[in-house]
């Protein structure tokens, strides 16, 4: 039985702390090195719906620091620019300086190569050798995978700027990443979420939720329910479950805290006419401003 916590509220710091408490706390050895992977897929963040909320990142950083651990924030290059540039232009790098938190661009890290889907994935040593990895995804729809949650956030780990060239292999690559990369804690930003033509130019859905869990597949399953989707019909989640990474059946997941059924929103899927028309404003904010 996998535990996933669900907390509703307007105070992000309190919600993060409560969500982690509900699943038994960090369970983190103070001598462990901690790697934190937020979703910083773009430099622009209209209506707070594109990248992981900075207040959620700070709440997690504070908890890890209170436990006595060293930590680092990581991201890799993508088609939107280098990880360093995205961090700087989004404003997160400035906050990390204020918080005295180090950042590593995984695209310049040592790596180990893995053959997957007829290609070679370079997985950074910082991630592979982490004692404890915290995954901080955001609830969003995605044109290529329907949803982008904890598993899809791992796509921002390996070294390849033109990751879009591998989109046709996502149903092989994402389950591989879910199986290979450790996830000791997943804390999901369900505050200002995205529906429609995600993961960058969709439309805002305000949910004011924070979720936490230790199994990335089960956490993604609960997030999918909240979005009005069946995880068994989302290939990369279902295939990860088939690999034994984690369960997606309701009887195998205990949701702690809120009743998830009280917070379901029917997220508009990508490329519907309604989603496309509504996305015109975010297209302007991301690409034309």
Short mmCIF file of C-alpha atoms in Angstrom, two decimals:
data_model
loop_
_atom_site.label_atom_id
_atom_site.label_comp_id
_atom_site.label_asym_id
_atom_site.label_seq_id
_atom_site.Cartn_x
_atom_site.Cartn_y
_atom_site.Cartn_z
CA UNK A 1 0.00 0.00 0.00
CA UNK A 2 1.58 3.27 -1.14
CA UNK A 3 0.77 6.43 0.82
CA UNK A 4 0.19 9.72 -0.97
CA UNK A 5 -0.77 12.83 0.97
CA UNK A 6 -3.07 15.56 -0.28
CA UNK A 7 -3.23 18.95 1.42
CA UNK A 8 -5.42 21.90 0.47
CA UNK A 9 -4.60 25.43 1.62
CA UNK A 10 -3.33 28.87 0.73
CA UNK A 11 -0.18 28.77 2.86
CA UNK A 12 2.33 26.85 0.76
CA UNK A 13 4.91 26.43 3.50
CA UNK A 14 2.35 24.92 5.87
CA UNK A 15 0.93 22.71 3.12
CA UNK A 16 4.37 21.35 2.24
CA UNK A 17 5.21 20.58 5.85
CA UNK A 18 1.86 18.92 6.50
CA UNK A 19 2.01 16.87 3.30
CA UNK A 20 5.41 15.44 4.29
CA UNK A 21 4.36 14.87 7.89
CA UNK A 22 1.36 12.85 6.70
CA UNK A 23 3.62 10.31 5.01
CA UNK A 24 5.92 10.01 8.02
CA UNK A 25 8.36 12.87 7.48
CA UNK A 26 11.51 13.10 5.42
CA UNK A 27 13.03 9.80 6.62
CA UNK A 28 16.37 11.34 5.77
CA UNK A 29 19.77 10.56 7.29
CA UNK A 30 21.45 13.89 8.19
CA UNK A 31 24.66 12.65 6.54
CA UNK A 32 22.98 12.06 3.17
CA UNK A 33 23.60 14.39 0.23
CA UNK A 34 20.29 15.64 -1.20
CA UNK A 35 19.55 16.43 -4.83
CA UNK A 36 16.39 18.44 -5.60
CA UNK A 37 14.90 18.45 -9.12
CA UNK A 38 12.18 21.08 -9.69
CA UNK A 39 10.47 21.66 -13.03
CA UNK A 40 12.15 24.71 -14.56
CA UNK A 41 11.35 23.89 -18.18
CA UNK A 42 11.07 27.53 -19.26
CA UNK A 43 12.25 30.94 -18.11
CA UNK A 44 8.78 32.50 -18.30
CA UNK A 45 6.02 31.59 -15.90
CA UNK A 46 2.73 33.33 -16.81
CA UNK A 47 0.16 33.12 -14.00
CA UNK A 48 2.51 30.80 -12.11
CA UNK A 49 1.43 27.79 -14.16
CA UNK A 50 4.62 26.77 -16.02
CA UNK A 51 7.36 26.04 -13.46
CA UNK A 52 7.51 24.78 -9.90
CA UNK A 53 6.38 27.44 -7.44
CA UNK A 54 9.38 29.05 -5.74
CA UNK A 55 7.67 29.07 -2.36
CA UNK A 56 7.26 25.28 -2.58
CA UNK A 57 10.94 24.90 -3.46
CA UNK A 58 11.90 27.11 -0.51
CA UNK A 59 9.68 25.15 1.89
CA UNK A 60 11.39 21.91 0.88
CA UNK A 61 14.85 23.48 1.09
CA UNK A 62 14.09 24.72 4.61
CA UNK A 63 12.96 21.27 5.77
CA UNK A 64 16.10 19.62 4.39
CA UNK A 65 18.29 22.28 6.00
CA UNK A 66 16.52 21.83 9.34
CA UNK A 67 17.39 18.14 9.09
CA UNK A 68 21.07 19.09 8.76
CA UNK A 69 21.69 18.00 5.18
CA UNK A 70 23.70 19.46 2.33
CA UNK A 71 21.64 19.94 -0.81
CA UNK A 72 21.83 21.05 -4.42
CA UNK A 73 19.23 22.10 -7.01
CA UNK A 74 19.61 20.58 -10.49
CA UNK A 75 18.31 21.03 -14.04
CA UNK A 76 19.59 20.28 -17.56
CA UNK A 77 19.63 22.14 -20.87
CA UNK A 78 16.65 21.91 -23.20
CA UNK A 79 15.32 23.52 -26.35
CA UNK A 80 14.20 26.58 -24.34
CA UNK A 81 17.82 27.36 -23.46
CA UNK A 82 20.54 26.29 -21.10
CA UNK A 83 19.51 25.31 -17.61
CA UNK A 84 21.62 28.13 -16.21
CA UNK A 85 19.93 30.73 -18.43
CA UNK A 86 16.46 29.47 -17.54
CA UNK A 87 17.31 29.55 -13.85
CA UNK A 88 18.61 33.12 -14.13
CA UNK A 89 15.82 34.53 -16.29
CA UNK A 90 13.08 32.88 -14.23
CA UNK A 91 14.50 34.54 -11.11
CA UNK A 92 15.15 31.28 -9.28
CA UNK A 93 18.93 31.66 -9.43
CA UNK A 94 18.70 34.92 -7.52
CA UNK A 95 16.64 33.22 -4.84
CA UNK A 96 19.15 30.37 -4.61
CA UNK A 97 21.88 32.93 -4.02
CA UNK A 98 19.80 34.45 -1.21
CA UNK A 99 19.14 31.01 0.26
CA UNK A 100 22.82 30.01 -0.12
CA UNK A 101 21.85 26.98 -2.21
CA UNK A 102 24.12 25.60 -4.93
CA UNK A 103 22.92 24.87 -8.46
CA UNK A 104 24.33 22.26 -10.83
CA UNK A 105 23.66 22.28 -14.57
CA UNK A 106 23.42 18.55 -15.20
CA UNK A 107 24.38 19.03 -18.84
CA UNK A 108 27.98 19.65 -17.71
CA UNK A 109 28.10 16.78 -15.22
CA UNK A 110 29.93 13.47 -15.47
CA UNK A 111 27.57 10.83 -16.80
CA UNK A 112 26.87 7.16 -17.43
CA UNK A 113 25.38 6.12 -20.77
CA UNK A 114 22.41 3.76 -21.03
CA UNK A 115 21.08 2.27 -24.28
CA UNK A 116 17.33 2.98 -24.46
CA UNK A 117 14.89 3.00 -27.39
CA UNK A 118 17.62 2.77 -30.01
CA UNK A 119 19.53 5.72 -28.60
CA UNK A 120 21.91 6.46 -25.73
CA UNK A 121 20.85 8.40 -22.67
CA UNK A 122 23.53 10.21 -20.66
CA UNK A 123 22.40 10.17 -17.03
CA UNK A 124 24.36 12.59 -14.82
CA UNK A 125 26.44 11.19 -11.95
CA UNK A 126 25.07 13.81 -9.55
CA UNK A 127 21.65 12.20 -9.90
CA UNK A 128 22.81 8.58 -10.08
CA UNK A 129 25.05 8.95 -7.03
CA UNK A 130 22.62 10.98 -4.90
CA UNK A 131 21.88 9.55 -1.47
CA UNK A 132 18.40 11.09 -1.57
CA UNK A 133 16.55 12.64 -4.49
CA UNK A 134 13.55 14.95 -4.14
CA UNK A 135 11.36 15.35 -7.22
CA UNK A 136 9.33 18.61 -7.36
CA UNK A 137 7.00 18.37 -10.36
CA UNK A 138 4.04 20.56 -11.24
CA UNK A 139 0.54 19.43 -12.26
CA UNK A 140 0.22 20.17 -15.98
CA UNK A 141 -1.09 18.71 -19.17
CA UNK A 142 1.38 17.93 -21.94
CA UNK A 143 0.92 17.68 -25.68
CA UNK A 144 3.13 14.58 -25.92
CA UNK A 145 2.14 12.61 -22.82
CA UNK A 146 -1.25 14.07 -21.79
CA UNK A 147 0.16 14.85 -18.33
CA UNK A 148 3.53 16.02 -17.09
CA UNK A 149 4.00 15.04 -13.44
CA UNK A 150 6.69 13.24 -11.45
CA UNK A 151 7.78 10.75 -14.08
CA UNK A 152 7.88 13.33 -16.87
CA UNK A 153 9.90 15.70 -14.64
CA UNK A 154 12.70 13.11 -14.80
CA UNK A 155 12.93 13.85 -18.54
CA UNK A 156 14.70 17.05 -17.49
CA UNK A 157 17.59 15.08 -16.00
CA UNK A 158 19.52 13.48 -18.86
CA UNK A 159 22.00 15.29 -21.08
CA UNK A 160 20.53 16.29 -24.44
CA UNK A 161 19.50 19.80 -25.42
CA UNK A 162 17.27 18.69 -28.31
CA UNK A 163 15.16 16.38 -26.14
CA UNK A 164 12.23 16.94 -28.51
CA UNK A 165 13.92 14.58 -30.98
CA UNK A 166 13.15 11.72 -28.60
CA UNK A 167 9.45 12.49 -28.14
CA UNK A 168 8.45 9.56 -30.36
CA UNK A 169 10.16 7.26 -27.84
CA UNK A 170 8.66 8.72 -24.67
CA UNK A 171 6.71 5.58 -23.82
CA UNK A 172 10.00 3.68 -23.61
CA UNK A 173 12.22 6.38 -22.15
CA UNK A 174 9.93 7.61 -19.36
CA UNK A 175 9.34 4.15 -17.78
CA UNK A 176 13.10 3.56 -17.99
CA UNK A 177 13.76 6.81 -16.12
CA UNK A 178 11.09 5.97 -13.53
CA UNK A 179 12.75 2.62 -12.95
CA UNK A 180 16.35 3.84 -12.99
CA UNK A 181 16.37 7.19 -11.17
CA UNK A 182 15.69 7.08 -7.45
CA UNK A 183 12.78 9.06 -6.05
CA UNK A 184 13.02 9.23 -2.28
CA UNK A 185 10.42 11.97 -1.97
CA UNK A 186 8.03 13.56 -4.44
CA UNK A 187 6.38 16.86 -3.50
CA UNK A 188 3.93 18.05 -6.15
CA UNK A 189 3.08 21.66 -6.90
CA UNK A 190 -0.68 21.57 -7.39
CA UNK A 191 -1.11 25.27 -6.66
CA UNK A 192 -1.55 27.05 -10.00
CA UNK A 193 -1.75 24.19 -12.48
CA UNK A 194 -2.01 23.99 -16.27
CA UNK A 195 -4.57 22.48 -18.60
CA UNK A 196 -4.76 22.52 -22.38
CA UNK A 197 -1.77 22.93 -24.66
CA UNK A 198 0.92 22.32 -22.05
CA UNK A 199 3.58 22.10 -20.88
CA UNK A 200 4.30 25.80 -21.58
CA UNK A 201 1.35 27.58 -23.24
CA UNK A 202 -1.72 26.10 -21.58
CA UNK A 203 -4.33 27.67 -19.33
CA UNK A 204 -4.40 28.12 -15.56
CA UNK A 205 -6.32 25.85 -13.20
CA UNK A 206 -6.03 27.04 -9.59
CA UNK A 207 -6.20 24.08 -7.19
CA UNK A 208 -4.18 25.20 -4.12
CA UNK A 209 -3.00 21.63 -3.51
CA UNK A 210 0.27 20.08 -2.40
CA UNK A 211 0.84 16.33 -2.65
CA UNK A 212 3.66 14.20 -1.30
CA UNK A 213 4.66 10.56 -1.60
CA UNK A 214 7.59 8.20 -1.96
CA UNK A 215 6.54 6.31 -5.07
CA UNK A 216 6.54 8.35 -8.27
CA UNK A 217 4.06 6.10 -10.10
CA UNK A 218 1.48 6.21 -7.32
CA UNK A 219 1.88 9.96 -6.90
CA UNK A 220 1.34 10.41 -10.64
CA UNK A 221 -1.73 8.19 -10.44
CA UNK A 222 -3.33 10.37 -7.75
CA UNK A 223 -2.49 13.54 -9.69
CA UNK A 224 -4.08 12.02 -12.78
CA UNK A 225 -7.29 11.29 -10.86
CA UNK A 226 -7.34 14.90 -9.70
CA UNK A 227 -7.09 16.02 -13.34
CA UNK A 228 -10.00 13.80 -14.34
CA UNK A 229 -7.82 11.22 -16.12
CA UNK A 230 -7.37 7.46 -15.69
CA UNK A 231 -3.65 6.67 -15.18
CA UNK A 232 -4.14 3.22 -16.71
CA UNK A 233 -4.88 5.00 -20.00
CA UNK A 234 -1.76 7.19 -19.85
CA UNK A 235 0.93 5.02 -21.49
CA UNK A 236 4.06 6.16 -19.64
CA UNK A 237 2.38 5.82 -16.24
CA UNK A 238 0.73 2.49 -17.04
CA UNK A 239 3.96 1.06 -18.50
CA UNK A 240 5.93 2.19 -15.44
CA UNK A 241 3.40 0.35 -13.28
CA UNK A 242 3.76 -2.75 -15.47
CA UNK A 243 7.51 -2.62 -14.88
CA UNK A 244 6.77 -2.88 -11.15
CA UNK A 245 7.90 0.65 -10.27
CA UNK A 246 4.66 1.29 -8.37
CA UNK A 247 0.91 0.67 -8.32
CA UNK A 248 -1.79 2.78 -9.95
CA UNK A 249 -4.85 0.89 -8.71
CA UNK A 250 -6.99 2.80 -6.16
CA UNK A 251 -7.01 -0.19 -3.80
CA UNK A 252 -3.19 -0.09 -3.65
CA UNK A 253 -2.88 3.62 -2.83
CA UNK A 254 -3.89 5.25 0.44
CA UNK A 255 -4.53 8.98 0.05
CA UNK A 256 -3.86 10.75 3.34
CA UNK A 257 -5.36 14.09 4.34
CA UNK A 258 -7.99 15.43 1.95
CA UNK A 259 -10.50 13.26 0.11
CA UNK A 260 -9.14 13.49 -3.43
CA UNK A 261 -12.62 13.19 -4.92
CA UNK A 262 -13.49 16.58 -3.42
CA UNK A 263 -10.77 18.27 -5.47
CA UNK A 264 -11.17 16.78 -8.95
CA UNK A 265 -11.07 19.24 -11.83
CA UNK A 266 -11.75 18.12 -15.39
CA UNK A 267 -8.58 19.33 -17.12
CA UNK A 268 -9.01 20.30 -20.76
CA UNK A 269 -6.74 17.99 -22.81
CA UNK A 270 -4.15 19.33 -25.25
CA UNK A 271 -5.17 20.55 -28.68
CA UNK A 272 -8.90 20.71 -28.14
CA UNK A 273 -10.48 23.73 -29.84
CA UNK A 274 -11.37 25.23 -26.47
CA UNK A 275 -7.86 24.76 -25.13
CA UNK A 276 -6.29 26.26 -28.23
CA UNK A 277 -8.46 29.37 -28.18
CA UNK A 278 -7.84 29.89 -24.48
CA UNK A 279 -4.08 29.50 -24.91
CA UNK A 280 -3.67 32.60 -27.11
CA UNK A 281 -2.95 34.77 -24.08
CA UNK A 282 -0.26 32.49 -22.69
CA UNK A 283 1.33 32.21 -26.14
CA UNK A 284 1.65 36.00 -26.11
CA UNK A 285 3.04 36.01 -22.57
CA UNK A 286 5.62 33.29 -23.26
CA UNK A 287 6.76 34.04 -26.80
CA UNK A 288 5.83 37.64 -27.60
CA UNK A 289 6.50 39.56 -24.38
#
